[in-house]
């Protein structure tokens, strides 16, 4: 893989980190898709591939920074690489949702509109099909307002829906039931090559008899 990358792309993007100058750890993205990303990690004079489940650049930056800290404490390079692969995503950051569905799905809880924009831009670039966003109503309000959210998200996604608080309540209102029906239609249209981004702590839905 390392030799193949050097032949195909001798000058690619570079992610660096270190606890001193110059940077002690660098990583070059080799492959990136909705299925994840592979980096060529360089630390302690060793170059090795590292596979990460989440494909956005912020995940690569977090991995390189973690590797720099581990290097400072003299953790062997091989153990660093395998630890990054085993760690998965960081709590509260973009994470993969895998329930056996054909399409890619991720969950995130962004703290700013800027952070959400970067995530959407990355996923848009990687998604060959439709990009659909579901956002918790309270989170949409914190990210600039529920009335403005669909317009902002439309820059990157093909469809978005704000999920009301009571959508899974036992005594759901007509508004909640209508939102549930729209959500069901959105999910039923997703296919391989599509991507679903869930924003917030979304309720679990149980099929009704």
Short mmCIF file of C-alpha atoms in Angstrom, two decimals, residues 58-180:
data_model
loop_
_atom_site.label_atom_id
_atom_site.label_comp_id
_atom_site.label_asym_id
_atom_site.label_seq_id
_atom_site.Cartn_x
_atom_site.Cartn_y
_atom_site.Cartn_z
CA UNK A 58 -11.19 16.06 11.98
CA UNK A 59 -10.94 12.36 12.86
CA UNK A 60 -7.54 12.19 11.18
CA UNK A 61 -6.37 15.24 13.14
CA UNK A 62 -7.50 13.72 16.43
CA UNK A 63 -5.70 10.47 15.59
CA UNK A 64 -2.44 12.27 14.78
CA UNK A 65 -2.59 14.31 17.98
CA UNK A 66 -3.22 11.15 20.03
CA UNK A 67 -0.23 9.53 18.31
CA UNK A 68 1.96 12.52 19.20
CA UNK A 69 0.99 12.24 22.88
CA UNK A 70 1.62 8.48 22.86
CA UNK A 71 5.01 9.02 21.22
CA UNK A 72 5.91 11.45 23.99
CA UNK A 73 5.35 8.63 26.49
CA UNK A 74 7.46 6.22 24.39
CA UNK A 75 4.60 3.98 23.29
CA UNK A 76 5.85 1.77 20.39
CA UNK A 77 4.67 2.88 16.94
CA UNK A 78 2.96 -0.43 16.17
CA UNK A 79 0.96 -0.25 19.39
CA UNK A 80 -0.04 3.33 18.62
CA UNK A 81 -1.38 2.34 15.21
CA UNK A 82 -3.35 -0.63 16.48
CA UNK A 83 -4.68 1.40 19.40
CA UNK A 84 -6.00 4.11 17.08
CA UNK A 85 -7.81 1.50 15.00
CA UNK A 86 -9.33 -0.15 18.07
CA UNK A 87 -10.39 3.11 19.76
CA UNK A 88 -13.19 3.91 17.30
CA UNK A 89 -14.75 7.37 17.56
CA UNK A 90 -14.45 9.96 20.32
CA UNK A 91 -17.49 10.36 22.56
CA UNK A 92 -19.52 13.39 21.48
CA UNK A 93 -17.88 13.57 18.05
CA UNK A 94 -18.96 12.19 14.69
CA UNK A 95 -19.48 8.42 14.99
CA UNK A 96 -20.61 5.68 12.66
CA UNK A 97 -24.01 3.99 13.07
CA UNK A 98 -24.01 0.45 11.76
CA UNK A 99 -27.17 -1.62 12.11
CA UNK A 100 -26.70 -3.68 8.95
CA UNK A 101 -28.24 -1.06 6.65
CA UNK A 102 -27.09 -0.64 3.03
CA UNK A 103 -26.39 3.09 3.35
CA UNK A 104 -23.77 4.85 5.48
CA UNK A 105 -25.04 6.47 8.69
CA UNK A 106 -23.36 8.75 11.21
CA UNK A 107 -24.42 10.52 14.41
CA UNK A 108 -23.01 13.82 15.63
CA UNK A 109 -23.76 16.54 18.15
CA UNK A 110 -22.03 19.67 16.82
CA UNK A 111 -21.56 22.61 19.15
CA UNK A 112 -21.42 25.27 16.43
CA UNK A 113 -22.67 25.96 12.95
CA UNK A 114 -19.08 26.09 11.73
CA UNK A 115 -18.39 22.58 12.97
CA UNK A 116 -21.56 21.29 11.34
CA UNK A 117 -20.61 22.97 8.05
CA UNK A 118 -17.25 21.20 7.98
CA UNK A 119 -18.87 17.83 8.65
CA UNK A 120 -21.52 18.33 5.97
CA UNK A 121 -18.93 19.51 3.45
CA UNK A 122 -16.80 16.41 4.08
CA UNK A 123 -19.72 14.00 3.82
CA UNK A 124 -21.04 15.73 0.70
CA UNK A 125 -17.69 15.23 -1.00
CA UNK A 126 -17.67 11.52 -0.11
CA UNK A 127 -21.32 10.72 -0.88
CA UNK A 128 -22.07 9.58 -4.44
CA UNK A 129 -25.81 9.37 -3.74
CA UNK A 130 -28.19 11.30 -1.50
CA UNK A 131 -27.10 13.01 1.72
CA UNK A 132 -29.96 13.24 4.23
CA UNK A 133 -29.82 15.08 7.58
CA UNK A 134 -32.08 14.49 10.59
CA UNK A 135 -31.74 16.98 13.42
CA UNK A 136 -33.22 17.04 16.90
CA UNK A 137 -35.49 20.07 17.28
CA UNK A 138 -33.68 21.47 20.33
CA UNK A 139 -30.30 21.18 18.58
CA UNK A 140 -31.64 22.90 15.45
CA UNK A 141 -32.69 25.83 17.63
CA UNK A 142 -29.17 26.10 19.09
CA UNK A 143 -27.60 25.96 15.62
CA UNK A 144 -29.25 29.15 14.41
CA UNK A 145 -32.96 28.41 14.67
CA UNK A 146 -35.32 25.75 13.40
CA UNK A 147 -36.67 28.05 10.67
CA UNK A 148 -33.22 28.71 9.20
CA UNK A 149 -31.74 25.23 9.56
CA UNK A 150 -33.28 23.64 6.39
CA UNK A 151 -32.04 26.51 4.22
CA UNK A 152 -28.52 26.29 5.63
CA UNK A 153 -28.36 22.51 5.34
CA UNK A 154 -29.62 22.60 1.73
CA UNK A 155 -26.21 23.88 0.65
CA UNK A 156 -24.83 20.37 1.15
CA UNK A 157 -27.66 17.88 1.64
CA UNK A 158 -30.45 16.61 -0.60
CA UNK A 159 -33.03 16.53 2.20
CA UNK A 160 -33.26 17.50 5.86
CA UNK A 161 -35.85 17.07 8.59
CA UNK A 162 -36.24 18.55 12.04
CA UNK A 163 -37.47 15.88 14.46
CA UNK A 164 -39.84 17.24 17.13
CA UNK A 165 -39.36 16.38 20.80
CA UNK A 166 -42.53 14.32 21.10
CA UNK A 167 -42.14 12.14 18.03
CA UNK A 168 -41.71 8.97 20.10
CA UNK A 169 -44.04 9.98 22.97
CA UNK A 170 -46.93 7.76 23.98
CA UNK A 171 -49.33 10.67 23.51
CA UNK A 172 -47.95 12.02 20.25
CA UNK A 173 -49.68 15.02 18.70
CA UNK A 174 -50.81 15.22 15.09
CA UNK A 175 -47.63 17.22 14.38
CA UNK A 176 -45.54 14.45 15.87
CA UNK A 177 -47.32 11.75 13.86
CA UNK A 178 -46.88 13.71 10.65
CA UNK A 179 -43.15 14.07 11.38
CA UNK A 180 -42.92 10.32 12.06
#
